[in-house]
């Protein structure tokens, strides 16, 4: 089965590869990792690259993509590149300049997908996480529906082929879907999703509106200090996943990725290890049985690794809702 042919159709007619390469890494290694592992991911068959201004490594990813185009591995149209609008650029007049900045870093004329990174607007400025003297994030009062209108204009201008959101709960999605004069629906909602947080209700809601769910932290999560709750169990050590993996002669990670693809979720896999990056492509080499799927579904325990606790208290903090 040709992994490059594995795509899902978005509600605007474009196609997104079901397996994506995630480029987030802790700050101290983000640039180095991007330069080392992105070209390798493209070499082994990844065609969907998930980036963000906030990861502070788009320049290095741009160099990586450029090098793989230069050596003939891929053409621009083979690559599906996502970037994300950070929360400090939610004022409508800041949206296009933010996208243009990402495009310049990525050395691209357009991104395939541009998404709002979180539904919470933060005070504009150079700082990614503007905080007050008590260490609380400083909110900006802009309505994200106005931000969305600016994204629609970016799509019309050809700077982004598709537009979507990330970390929105269903009420926040509804706010955009019910917005008077809506021109384009979000094509996706990128959220944390894995067997311990399977997002069944949010997935059903998104499917009912023809919005694709994109899963990040699909293998649990790297234990990033300050971001990830260190007390949570390690997903890939789960005995049920391990048993299914053994049966298929695959790894628990591959079972967790395959689970998402079979339920119609686009899945991102990060990689800071060449063996794992290459191994992740095997997700197309096997299929989980209905019993396997049911067993993995049964693991859900609403464990959120990336709870974005600095955002608690923001009026648009997304994770207080059930889904």
PDB file of C-alpha atoms in Angstrom:
ATOM      1  CA  UNK A   1       0.000   0.000   0.000  1.00  0.00           C
ATOM      2  CA  UNK A   2       1.464   3.344  -1.021  1.00  0.00           C
ATOM      3  CA  UNK A   3       1.670   5.467   2.127  1.00  0.00           C
ATOM      4  CA  UNK A   4       1.820   8.640   0.058  1.00  0.00           C
ATOM      5  CA  UNK A   5      -1.617   7.761  -1.335  1.00  0.00           C
ATOM      6  CA  UNK A   6      -3.212   7.656   2.111  1.00  0.00           C
ATOM      7  CA  UNK A   7      -5.232  10.856   2.198  1.00  0.00           C
ATOM      8  CA  UNK A   8      -8.495  12.204   3.552  1.00  0.00           C
ATOM      9  CA  UNK A   9     -10.625  14.752   1.730  1.00  0.00           C
ATOM     10  CA  UNK A  10     -11.200  18.038   3.567  1.00  0.00           C
ATOM     11  CA  UNK A  11     -14.493  19.943   3.414  1.00  0.00           C
ATOM     12  CA  UNK A  12     -12.965  22.497   1.003  1.00  0.00           C
ATOM     13  CA  UNK A  13     -11.979  19.811  -1.535  1.00  0.00           C
ATOM     14  CA  UNK A  14      -8.255  19.612  -0.687  1.00  0.00           C
ATOM     15  CA  UNK A  15      -6.673  16.390   0.582  1.00  0.00           C
ATOM     16  CA  UNK A  16      -4.612  15.842   3.735  1.00  0.00           C
ATOM     17  CA  UNK A  17      -2.267  12.854   4.251  1.00  0.00           C
ATOM     18  CA  UNK A  18      -3.536  10.767   7.178  1.00  0.00           C
ATOM     19  CA  UNK A  19      -0.069  10.434   8.721  1.00  0.00           C
ATOM     20  CA  UNK A  20       1.849  13.591   9.562  1.00  0.00           C
ATOM     21  CA  UNK A  21       5.271  14.377  10.974  1.00  0.00           C
ATOM     22  CA  UNK A  22       5.116  16.530  14.114  1.00  0.00           C
ATOM     23  CA  UNK A  23       7.945  19.040  14.530  1.00  0.00           C
ATOM     24  CA  UNK A  24       7.466  20.215  18.114  1.00  0.00           C
ATOM     25  CA  UNK A  25      10.516  19.712  20.325  1.00  0.00           C
ATOM     26  CA  UNK A  26      11.644  21.275  23.597  1.00  0.00           C
ATOM     27  CA  UNK A  27      13.112  24.716  22.951  1.00  0.00           C
ATOM     28  CA  UNK A  28      16.743  23.823  23.558  1.00  0.00           C
ATOM     29  CA  UNK A  29      16.738  21.159  20.794  1.00  0.00           C
ATOM     30  CA  UNK A  30      13.929  22.395  18.509  1.00  0.00           C
ATOM     31  CA  UNK A  31      16.147  23.909  15.800  1.00  0.00           C
ATOM     32  CA  UNK A  32      18.691  21.085  15.808  1.00  0.00           C
ATOM     33  CA  UNK A  33      16.005  18.376  15.735  1.00  0.00           C
ATOM     34  CA  UNK A  34      14.178  20.073  12.865  1.00  0.00           C
ATOM     35  CA  UNK A  35      17.317  20.131  10.726  1.00  0.00           C
ATOM     36  CA  UNK A  36      18.251  16.565  11.560  1.00  0.00           C
ATOM     37  CA  UNK A  37      14.945  14.719  11.494  1.00  0.00           C
ATOM     38  CA  UNK A  38      12.685  16.554   9.009  1.00  0.00           C
ATOM     39  CA  UNK A  39      14.773  15.633   5.931  1.00  0.00           C
ATOM     40  CA  UNK A  40      14.923  12.038   7.160  1.00  0.00           C
ATOM     41  CA  UNK A  41      11.137  11.908   7.659  1.00  0.00           C
ATOM     42  CA  UNK A  42      10.656  13.086   4.071  1.00  0.00           C
ATOM     43  CA  UNK A  43      13.162  10.478   2.829  1.00  0.00           C
ATOM     44  CA  UNK A  44      11.274   7.605   4.474  1.00  0.00           C
ATOM     45  CA  UNK A  45       7.920   8.748   3.074  1.00  0.00           C
ATOM     46  CA  UNK A  46       6.331  11.390   5.304  1.00  0.00           C
ATOM     47  CA  UNK A  47       4.608  13.997   3.121  1.00  0.00           C
ATOM     48  CA  UNK A  48       2.616  15.882   5.748  1.00  0.00           C
ATOM     49  CA  UNK A  49       4.734  18.188   7.947  1.00  0.00           C
ATOM     50  CA  UNK A  50       3.083  19.878  10.930  1.00  0.00           C
ATOM     51  CA  UNK A  51       4.744  23.147  11.980  1.00  0.00           C
ATOM     52  CA  UNK A  52       3.936  26.209  14.074  1.00  0.00           C
ATOM     53  CA  UNK A  53       5.329  29.680  14.645  1.00  0.00           C
ATOM     54  CA  UNK A  54       5.409  28.932  18.383  1.00  0.00           C
ATOM     55  CA  UNK A  55       7.792  25.974  17.894  1.00  0.00           C
ATOM     56  CA  UNK A  56      10.449  28.496  16.824  1.00  0.00           C
ATOM     57  CA  UNK A  57      11.995  26.173  14.241  1.00  0.00           C
ATOM     58  CA  UNK A  58      10.161  27.021  11.013  1.00  0.00           C
ATOM     59  CA  UNK A  59      13.333  28.343   9.414  1.00  0.00           C
ATOM     60  CA  UNK A  60      15.059  24.999   9.934  1.00  0.00           C
ATOM     61  CA  UNK A  61      12.031  23.109   8.617  1.00  0.00           C
ATOM     62  CA  UNK A  62      12.031  25.380   5.577  1.00  0.00           C
ATOM     63  CA  UNK A  63      15.683  24.476   4.957  1.00  0.00           C
ATOM     64  CA  UNK A  64      14.863  20.785   5.333  1.00  0.00           C
ATOM     65  CA  UNK A  65      11.974  20.891   2.850  1.00  0.00           C
ATOM     66  CA  UNK A  66      14.030  23.004   0.466  1.00  0.00           C
ATOM     67  CA  UNK A  67      16.907  20.474   0.563  1.00  0.00           C
ATOM     68  CA  UNK A  68      14.574  17.566  -0.224  1.00  0.00           C
ATOM     69  CA  UNK A  69      13.125  19.532  -3.140  1.00  0.00           C
ATOM     70  CA  UNK A  70      16.619  20.401  -4.369  1.00  0.00           C
ATOM     71  CA  UNK A  71      17.759  16.767  -4.388  1.00  0.00           C
ATOM     72  CA  UNK A  72      14.645  15.629  -6.256  1.00  0.00           C
ATOM     73  CA  UNK A  73      13.052  13.623  -3.424  1.00  0.00           C
ATOM     74  CA  UNK A  74       9.862  15.716  -3.573  1.00  0.00           C
ATOM     75  CA  UNK A  75       8.202  18.543  -5.445  1.00  0.00           C
ATOM     76  CA  UNK A  76       6.366  21.309  -3.577  1.00  0.00           C
ATOM     77  CA  UNK A  77       2.982  19.794  -4.457  1.00  0.00           C
ATOM     78  CA  UNK A  78       4.000  16.469  -2.849  1.00  0.00           C
ATOM     79  CA  UNK A  79       4.374  18.134   0.542  1.00  0.00           C
ATOM     80  CA  UNK A  80       1.457  19.056   2.772  1.00  0.00           C
ATOM     81  CA  UNK A  81       2.728  21.737   5.147  1.00  0.00           C
ATOM     82  CA  UNK A  82       0.765  23.091   8.108  1.00  0.00           C
ATOM     83  CA  UNK A  83       1.589  26.174  10.142  1.00  0.00           C
ATOM     84  CA  UNK A  84      -0.228  27.709  13.084  1.00  0.00           C
ATOM     85  CA  UNK A  85      -1.217  31.241  13.992  1.00  0.00           C
ATOM     86  CA  UNK A  86       0.012  31.981  17.497  1.00  0.00           C
ATOM     87  CA  UNK A  87      -2.297  33.560  20.077  1.00  0.00           C
ATOM     88  CA  UNK A  88      -0.472  36.909  20.201  1.00  0.00           C
ATOM     89  CA  UNK A  89      -1.468  37.580  16.555  1.00  0.00           C
ATOM     90  CA  UNK A  90      -5.227  37.169  16.838  1.00  0.00           C
ATOM     91  CA  UNK A  91      -6.073  40.798  16.098  1.00  0.00           C
ATOM     92  CA  UNK A  92      -7.358  40.699  12.509  1.00  0.00           C
ATOM     93  CA  UNK A  93      -4.700  43.117  11.218  1.00  0.00           C
ATOM     94  CA  UNK A  94      -1.930  40.882  12.625  1.00  0.00           C
ATOM     95  CA  UNK A  95      -3.067  37.621  11.004  1.00  0.00           C
ATOM     96  CA  UNK A  96      -1.744  38.020   7.481  1.00  0.00           C
ATOM     97  CA  UNK A  97       1.633  39.451   8.598  1.00  0.00           C
ATOM     98  CA  UNK A  98       2.021  36.470  10.965  1.00  0.00           C
ATOM     99  CA  UNK A  99       1.317  34.031   8.127  1.00  0.00           C
ATOM    100  CA  UNK A 100       3.681  35.915   5.821  1.00  0.00           C
ATOM    101  CA  UNK A 101       6.385  35.649   8.474  1.00  0.00           C
ATOM    102  CA  UNK A 102       5.908  31.877   8.690  1.00  0.00           C
ATOM    103  CA  UNK A 103       5.953  31.594   4.894  1.00  0.00           C
ATOM    104  CA  UNK A 104       9.203  33.520   4.744  1.00  0.00           C
ATOM    105  CA  UNK A 105      10.778  31.251   7.380  1.00  0.00           C
ATOM    106  CA  UNK A 106       9.499  28.119   5.630  1.00  0.00           C
ATOM    107  CA  UNK A 107      10.636  29.492   2.226  1.00  0.00           C
ATOM    108  CA  UNK A 108       7.184  28.698   0.825  1.00  0.00           C
ATOM    109  CA  UNK A 109       4.698  30.696  -1.253  1.00  0.00           C
ATOM    110  CA  UNK A 110       1.747  29.100   0.540  1.00  0.00           C
ATOM    111  CA  UNK A 111       0.987  26.644   3.328  1.00  0.00           C
ATOM    112  CA  UNK A 112      -1.439  23.802   2.724  1.00  0.00           C
ATOM    113  CA  UNK A 113      -3.109  24.430   6.063  1.00  0.00           C
ATOM    114  CA  UNK A 114      -3.075  27.375   8.443  1.00  0.00           C
ATOM    115  CA  UNK A 115      -4.695  26.913  11.828  1.00  0.00           C
ATOM    116  CA  UNK A 116      -5.385  28.922  14.976  1.00  0.00           C
ATOM    117  CA  UNK A 117      -3.110  27.301  17.556  1.00  0.00           C
ATOM    118  CA  UNK A 118      -5.445  27.835  20.562  1.00  0.00           C
ATOM    119  CA  UNK A 119      -8.757  29.648  20.943  1.00  0.00           C
ATOM    120  CA  UNK A 120      -7.241  32.090  23.457  1.00  0.00           C
ATOM    121  CA  UNK A 121      -6.077  35.504  22.320  1.00  0.00           C
ATOM    122  CA  UNK A 122      -3.005  36.858  24.104  1.00  0.00           C
ATOM    123  CA  UNK A 123      -1.536  40.344  24.323  1.00  0.00           C
ATOM    124  CA  UNK A 124       0.269  41.192  21.051  1.00  0.00           C
ATOM    125  CA  UNK A 125       4.027  41.606  21.013  1.00  0.00           C
ATOM    126  CA  UNK A 126       7.256  39.678  20.567  1.00  0.00           C
ATOM    127  CA  UNK A 127       6.769  37.494  23.638  1.00  0.00           C
ATOM    128  CA  UNK A 128       5.000  34.200  22.954  1.00  0.00           C
ATOM    129  CA  UNK A 129       3.722  34.009  26.534  1.00  0.00           C
ATOM    130  CA  UNK A 130       3.100  37.559  27.802  1.00  0.00           C
ATOM    131  CA  UNK A 131       2.682  37.326  31.572  1.00  0.00           C
ATOM    132  CA  UNK A 132       1.744  39.797  34.299  1.00  0.00           C
ATOM    133  CA  UNK A 133       3.710  40.224  37.546  1.00  0.00           C
ATOM    134  CA  UNK A 134       1.874  37.209  39.041  1.00  0.00           C
ATOM    135  CA  UNK A 135       2.930  34.964  36.171  1.00  0.00           C
ATOM    136  CA  UNK A 136      -0.572  34.849  34.653  1.00  0.00           C
ATOM    137  CA  UNK A 137      -0.912  35.014  30.874  1.00  0.00           C
ATOM    138  CA  UNK A 138      -2.204  38.387  29.679  1.00  0.00           C
ATOM    139  CA  UNK A 139      -5.328  37.919  27.580  1.00  0.00           C
ATOM    140  CA  UNK A 140      -6.317  40.079  24.627  1.00  0.00           C
ATOM    141  CA  UNK A 141     -10.004  40.862  24.214  1.00  0.00           C
ATOM    142  CA  UNK A 142     -10.261  40.054  20.498  1.00  0.00           C
ATOM    143  CA  UNK A 143     -13.130  37.761  19.439  1.00  0.00           C
ATOM    144  CA  UNK A 144     -11.694  34.725  17.630  1.00  0.00           C
ATOM    145  CA  UNK A 145     -14.541  34.946  15.089  1.00  0.00           C
ATOM    146  CA  UNK A 146     -12.891  38.136  13.806  1.00  0.00           C
ATOM    147  CA  UNK A 147      -9.560  36.286  13.695  1.00  0.00           C
ATOM    148  CA  UNK A 148     -11.322  33.600  11.651  1.00  0.00           C
ATOM    149  CA  UNK A 149     -12.495  36.202   9.102  1.00  0.00           C
ATOM    150  CA  UNK A 150      -8.855  37.263   8.664  1.00  0.00           C
ATOM    151  CA  UNK A 151      -7.920  33.595   8.062  1.00  0.00           C
ATOM    152  CA  UNK A 152     -10.631  33.393   5.398  1.00  0.00           C
ATOM    153  CA  UNK A 153      -8.988  36.356   3.644  1.00  0.00           C
ATOM    154  CA  UNK A 154      -5.616  34.532   3.744  1.00  0.00           C
ATOM    155  CA  UNK A 155      -7.251  31.582   2.005  1.00  0.00           C
ATOM    156  CA  UNK A 156      -8.769  33.870  -0.610  1.00  0.00           C
ATOM    157  CA  UNK A 157      -5.343  35.446  -1.158  1.00  0.00           C
ATOM    158  CA  UNK A 158      -3.854  31.991  -1.840  1.00  0.00           C
ATOM    159  CA  UNK A 159      -1.460  32.149   1.129  1.00  0.00           C
ATOM    160  CA  UNK A 160      -3.140  29.114   2.710  1.00  0.00           C
ATOM    161  CA  UNK A 161      -4.956  26.415   0.730  1.00  0.00           C
ATOM    162  CA  UNK A 162      -7.039  25.392   3.738  1.00  0.00           C
ATOM    163  CA  UNK A 163      -7.786  26.908   7.142  1.00  0.00           C
ATOM    164  CA  UNK A 164      -8.653  25.288  10.441  1.00  0.00           C
ATOM    165  CA  UNK A 165      -8.375  25.422  14.212  1.00  0.00           C
ATOM    166  CA  UNK A 166      -6.625  23.640  17.069  1.00  0.00           C
ATOM    167  CA  UNK A 167      -7.535  22.989  20.714  1.00  0.00           C
ATOM    168  CA  UNK A 168     -11.121  24.230  20.251  1.00  0.00           C
ATOM    169  CA  UNK A 169     -13.923  22.599  22.244  1.00  0.00           C
ATOM    170  CA  UNK A 170     -17.265  21.926  20.549  1.00  0.00           C
ATOM    171  CA  UNK A 171     -18.851  25.158  21.839  1.00  0.00           C
ATOM    172  CA  UNK A 172     -15.990  27.200  20.381  1.00  0.00           C
ATOM    173  CA  UNK A 173     -16.320  25.346  17.072  1.00  0.00           C
ATOM    174  CA  UNK A 174     -20.054  26.062  17.124  1.00  0.00           C
ATOM    175  CA  UNK A 175     -19.300  29.747  17.596  1.00  0.00           C
ATOM    176  CA  UNK A 176     -17.414  29.780  14.282  1.00  0.00           C
ATOM    177  CA  UNK A 177     -19.870  27.473  12.482  1.00  0.00           C
ATOM    178  CA  UNK A 178     -22.805  29.696  13.504  1.00  0.00           C
ATOM    179  CA  UNK A 179     -21.018  32.956  12.746  1.00  0.00           C
ATOM    180  CA  UNK A 180     -23.099  35.248  10.482  1.00  0.00           C
ATOM    181  CA  UNK A 181     -21.488  35.522   7.058  1.00  0.00           C
ATOM    182  CA  UNK A 182     -19.229  32.491   7.505  1.00  0.00           C
ATOM    183  CA  UNK A 183     -17.361  31.949   4.236  1.00  0.00           C
ATOM    184  CA  UNK A 184     -15.326  28.801   5.014  1.00  0.00           C
ATOM    185  CA  UNK A 185     -15.805  26.207   7.722  1.00  0.00           C
ATOM    186  CA  UNK A 186     -12.685  25.067   9.557  1.00  0.00           C
ATOM    187  CA  UNK A 187     -11.388  21.980   7.733  1.00  0.00           C
ATOM    188  CA  UNK A 188      -9.943  20.504  10.926  1.00  0.00           C
ATOM    189  CA  UNK A 189      -9.601  20.715  14.668  1.00  0.00           C
ATOM    190  CA  UNK A 190      -6.159  19.589  15.842  1.00  0.00           C
ATOM    191  CA  UNK A 191      -6.331  18.316  19.420  1.00  0.00           C
ATOM    192  CA  UNK A 192      -4.580  16.005  21.847  1.00  0.00           C
ATOM    193  CA  UNK A 193      -5.947  12.543  21.128  1.00  0.00           C
ATOM    194  CA  UNK A 194      -4.759   9.058  22.080  1.00  0.00           C
ATOM    195  CA  UNK A 195      -6.207   5.885  23.665  1.00  0.00           C
ATOM    196  CA  UNK A 196      -6.244   7.503  27.147  1.00  0.00           C
ATOM    197  CA  UNK A 197      -8.068  10.600  25.770  1.00  0.00           C
ATOM    198  CA  UNK A 198      -9.901   9.302  22.733  1.00  0.00           C
ATOM    199  CA  UNK A 199     -12.088  12.402  22.238  1.00  0.00           C
ATOM    200  CA  UNK A 200     -15.063  10.271  21.136  1.00  0.00           C
ATOM    201  CA  UNK A 201     -17.634  13.045  21.677  1.00  0.00           C
ATOM    202  CA  UNK A 202     -15.544  15.734  20.013  1.00  0.00           C
ATOM    203  CA  UNK A 203     -14.772  13.354  17.114  1.00  0.00           C
ATOM    204  CA  UNK A 204     -18.477  12.632  16.609  1.00  0.00           C
ATOM    205  CA  UNK A 205     -19.239  16.353  16.723  1.00  0.00           C
ATOM    206  CA  UNK A 206     -16.511  17.124  14.181  1.00  0.00           C
ATOM    207  CA  UNK A 207     -17.601  14.305  11.854  1.00  0.00           C
ATOM    208  CA  UNK A 208     -21.191  15.585  11.955  1.00  0.00           C
ATOM    209  CA  UNK A 209     -19.900  18.920  10.613  1.00  0.00           C
ATOM    210  CA  UNK A 210     -17.434  17.421   8.112  1.00  0.00           C
ATOM    211  CA  UNK A 211     -14.464  18.663  10.151  1.00  0.00           C
ATOM    212  CA  UNK A 212     -11.425  16.376  10.338  1.00  0.00           C
ATOM    213  CA  UNK A 213      -9.951  15.659  13.751  1.00  0.00           C
ATOM    214  CA  UNK A 214      -6.141  15.793  13.719  1.00  0.00           C
ATOM    215  CA  UNK A 215      -4.465  14.051  16.664  1.00  0.00           C
ATOM    216  CA  UNK A 216      -1.371  15.379  18.406  1.00  0.00           C
ATOM    217  CA  UNK A 217       0.376  13.626  21.308  1.00  0.00           C
ATOM    218  CA  UNK A 218      -1.052  10.468  19.733  1.00  0.00           C
ATOM    219  CA  UNK A 219       1.564   8.374  21.566  1.00  0.00           C
ATOM    220  CA  UNK A 220       0.931  10.001  24.919  1.00  0.00           C
ATOM    221  CA  UNK A 221       3.485  12.747  25.170  1.00  0.00           C
ATOM    222  CA  UNK A 222       7.082  13.663  25.568  1.00  0.00           C
ATOM    223  CA  UNK A 223       7.461  14.674  29.183  1.00  0.00           C
ATOM    224  CA  UNK A 224       8.032  18.347  28.535  1.00  0.00           C
ATOM    225  CA  UNK A 225       8.765  20.143  31.784  1.00  0.00           C
ATOM    226  CA  UNK A 226       6.075  22.638  32.735  1.00  0.00           C
ATOM    227  CA  UNK A 227       3.713  21.398  30.016  1.00  0.00           C
ATOM    228  CA  UNK A 228       3.085  17.785  30.773  1.00  0.00           C
ATOM    229  CA  UNK A 229       1.748  16.322  33.988  1.00  0.00           C
ATOM    230  CA  UNK A 230       4.525  13.920  35.092  1.00  0.00           C
ATOM    231  CA  UNK A 231       2.182  11.836  37.254  1.00  0.00           C
ATOM    232  CA  UNK A 232       0.201  10.429  34.333  1.00  0.00           C
ATOM    233  CA  UNK A 233       0.809   6.816  33.313  1.00  0.00           C
ATOM    234  CA  UNK A 234       2.944   6.177  30.226  1.00  0.00           C
ATOM    235  CA  UNK A 235       0.578   5.289  27.378  1.00  0.00           C
ATOM    236  CA  UNK A 236       2.991   3.098  25.439  1.00  0.00           C
ATOM    237  CA  UNK A 237       3.518   0.860  28.470  1.00  0.00           C
ATOM    238  CA  UNK A 238      -0.186  -0.034  28.558  1.00  0.00           C
ATOM    239  CA  UNK A 239      -0.642  -3.829  28.739  1.00  0.00           C
ATOM    240  CA  UNK A 240      -3.639  -3.858  26.361  1.00  0.00           C
ATOM    241  CA  UNK A 241      -1.720  -1.942  23.690  1.00  0.00           C
ATOM    242  CA  UNK A 242       1.303  -4.178  24.225  1.00  0.00           C
ATOM    243  CA  UNK A 243      -0.761  -7.361  23.817  1.00  0.00           C
ATOM    244  CA  UNK A 244      -2.352  -6.128  20.568  1.00  0.00           C
ATOM    245  CA  UNK A 245       1.092  -5.045  19.346  1.00  0.00           C
ATOM    246  CA  UNK A 246       2.569  -8.479  20.042  1.00  0.00           C
ATOM    247  CA  UNK A 247      -0.273 -10.180  18.203  1.00  0.00           C
ATOM    248  CA  UNK A 248       0.411  -8.092  15.075  1.00  0.00           C
ATOM    249  CA  UNK A 249       4.210  -8.200  15.544  1.00  0.00           C
ATOM    250  CA  UNK A 250       4.227  -4.392  15.699  1.00  0.00           C
ATOM    251  CA  UNK A 251       5.020  -1.848  18.418  1.00  0.00           C
ATOM    252  CA  UNK A 252       2.532  -0.281  20.853  1.00  0.00           C
ATOM    253  CA  UNK A 253       3.237   3.054  19.118  1.00  0.00           C
ATOM    254  CA  UNK A 254       2.105   1.645  15.768  1.00  0.00           C
ATOM    255  CA  UNK A 255      -1.073   0.275  17.332  1.00  0.00           C
ATOM    256  CA  UNK A 256      -1.842   3.726  18.813  1.00  0.00           C
ATOM    257  CA  UNK A 257      -1.283   5.390  15.400  1.00  0.00           C
ATOM    258  CA  UNK A 258      -3.238   2.750  13.461  1.00  0.00           C
ATOM    259  CA  UNK A 259      -6.150   3.087  15.890  1.00  0.00           C
ATOM    260  CA  UNK A 260      -6.543   6.753  14.916  1.00  0.00           C
ATOM    261  CA  UNK A 261      -6.324   6.153  11.179  1.00  0.00           C
ATOM    262  CA  UNK A 262      -9.016   3.460  11.348  1.00  0.00           C
ATOM    263  CA  UNK A 263     -11.408   5.772  13.196  1.00  0.00           C
ATOM    264  CA  UNK A 264     -10.980   8.472  10.531  1.00  0.00           C
ATOM    265  CA  UNK A 265      -8.558  10.643  12.503  1.00  0.00           C
ATOM    266  CA  UNK A 266      -5.496  12.231  10.881  1.00  0.00           C
ATOM    267  CA  UNK A 267      -2.572  11.415  13.141  1.00  0.00           C
ATOM    268  CA  UNK A 268       0.718  13.215  13.843  1.00  0.00           C
ATOM    269  CA  UNK A 269       3.809  11.370  14.990  1.00  0.00           C
ATOM    270  CA  UNK A 270       6.738  13.298  16.405  1.00  0.00           C
ATOM    271  CA  UNK A 271      10.166  11.862  16.011  1.00  0.00           C
ATOM    272  CA  UNK A 272      13.562  12.514  17.508  1.00  0.00           C
ATOM    273  CA  UNK A 273      14.841   9.052  16.700  1.00  0.00           C
ATOM    274  CA  UNK A 274      15.418   7.829  13.140  1.00  0.00           C
ATOM    275  CA  UNK A 275      14.501   4.228  13.939  1.00  0.00           C
ATOM    276  CA  UNK A 276      11.078   5.304  15.271  1.00  0.00           C
ATOM    277  CA  UNK A 277      10.453   7.748  12.434  1.00  0.00           C
ATOM    278  CA  UNK A 278      11.037   5.013   9.865  1.00  0.00           C
ATOM    279  CA  UNK A 279       9.029   2.514  11.906  1.00  0.00           C
ATOM    280  CA  UNK A 280       6.009   4.833  12.002  1.00  0.00           C
ATOM    281  CA  UNK A 281       5.582   4.346   8.251  1.00  0.00           C
ATOM    282  CA  UNK A 282       4.629   0.717   8.965  1.00  0.00           C
ATOM    283  CA  UNK A 283       1.242   1.988  10.103  1.00  0.00           C
ATOM    284  CA  UNK A 284       0.019   1.179   6.583  1.00  0.00           C
ATOM    285  CA  UNK A 285       1.239  -2.436   6.679  1.00  0.00           C
ATOM    286  CA  UNK A 286      -1.395  -3.916   8.989  1.00  0.00           C
ATOM    287  CA  UNK A 287      -4.974  -3.561  10.159  1.00  0.00           C
ATOM    288  CA  UNK A 288      -6.559  -3.748  13.601  1.00  0.00           C
ATOM    289  CA  UNK A 289      -9.569  -6.059  13.968  1.00  0.00           C
ATOM    290  CA  UNK A 290     -12.908  -4.750  15.257  1.00  0.00           C
ATOM    291  CA  UNK A 291     -12.068  -6.490  18.570  1.00  0.00           C
ATOM    292  CA  UNK A 292      -8.717  -4.688  18.710  1.00  0.00           C
ATOM    293  CA  UNK A 293     -10.426  -1.363  18.076  1.00  0.00           C
ATOM    294  CA  UNK A 294     -12.979  -2.069  20.802  1.00  0.00           C
ATOM    295  CA  UNK A 295     -10.232  -2.977  23.266  1.00  0.00           C
ATOM    296  CA  UNK A 296      -8.316   0.237  22.529  1.00  0.00           C
ATOM    297  CA  UNK A 297     -11.555   2.251  22.781  1.00  0.00           C
ATOM    298  CA  UNK A 298     -11.964   0.760  26.255  1.00  0.00           C
ATOM    299  CA  UNK A 299      -8.717   2.359  27.457  1.00  0.00           C
ATOM    300  CA  UNK A 300     -10.148   5.875  27.496  1.00  0.00           C
ATOM    301  CA  UNK A 301      -9.708   7.535  30.894  1.00  0.00           C
ATOM    302  CA  UNK A 302      -9.736  11.227  29.955  1.00  0.00           C
ATOM    303  CA  UNK A 303      -6.066  11.758  30.733  1.00  0.00           C
ATOM    304  CA  UNK A 304      -4.860  14.997  29.186  1.00  0.00           C
ATOM    305  CA  UNK A 305      -1.058  15.179  29.014  1.00  0.00           C
ATOM    306  CA  UNK A 306      -0.965  18.702  27.564  1.00  0.00           C
ATOM    307  CA  UNK A 307      -3.375  20.583  29.793  1.00  0.00           C
ATOM    308  CA  UNK A 308      -2.006  24.062  28.919  1.00  0.00           C
ATOM    309  CA  UNK A 309      -2.317  25.078  32.566  1.00  0.00           C
ATOM    310  CA  UNK A 310      -0.794  28.545  31.936  1.00  0.00           C
ATOM    311  CA  UNK A 311      -4.055  29.288  30.096  1.00  0.00           C
ATOM    312  CA  UNK A 312      -6.370  28.396  32.992  1.00  0.00           C
ATOM    313  CA  UNK A 313      -8.411  31.455  33.904  1.00  0.00           C
ATOM    314  CA  UNK A 314      -8.451  32.830  30.329  1.00  0.00           C
ATOM    315  CA  UNK A 315     -12.090  33.461  29.333  1.00  0.00           C
ATOM    316  CA  UNK A 316     -11.647  31.169  26.294  1.00  0.00           C
ATOM    317  CA  UNK A 317      -9.709  28.401  28.097  1.00  0.00           C
ATOM    318  CA  UNK A 318     -10.915  25.383  26.091  1.00  0.00           C
ATOM    319  CA  UNK A 319     -10.493  22.420  28.430  1.00  0.00           C
ATOM    320  CA  UNK A 320     -13.076  23.205  31.110  1.00  0.00           C
ATOM    321  CA  UNK A 321     -15.815  21.873  28.827  1.00  0.00           C
ATOM    322  CA  UNK A 322     -16.417  18.118  28.725  1.00  0.00           C
ATOM    323  CA  UNK A 323     -15.550  18.122  24.991  1.00  0.00           C
TER     324      UNK A 323
END
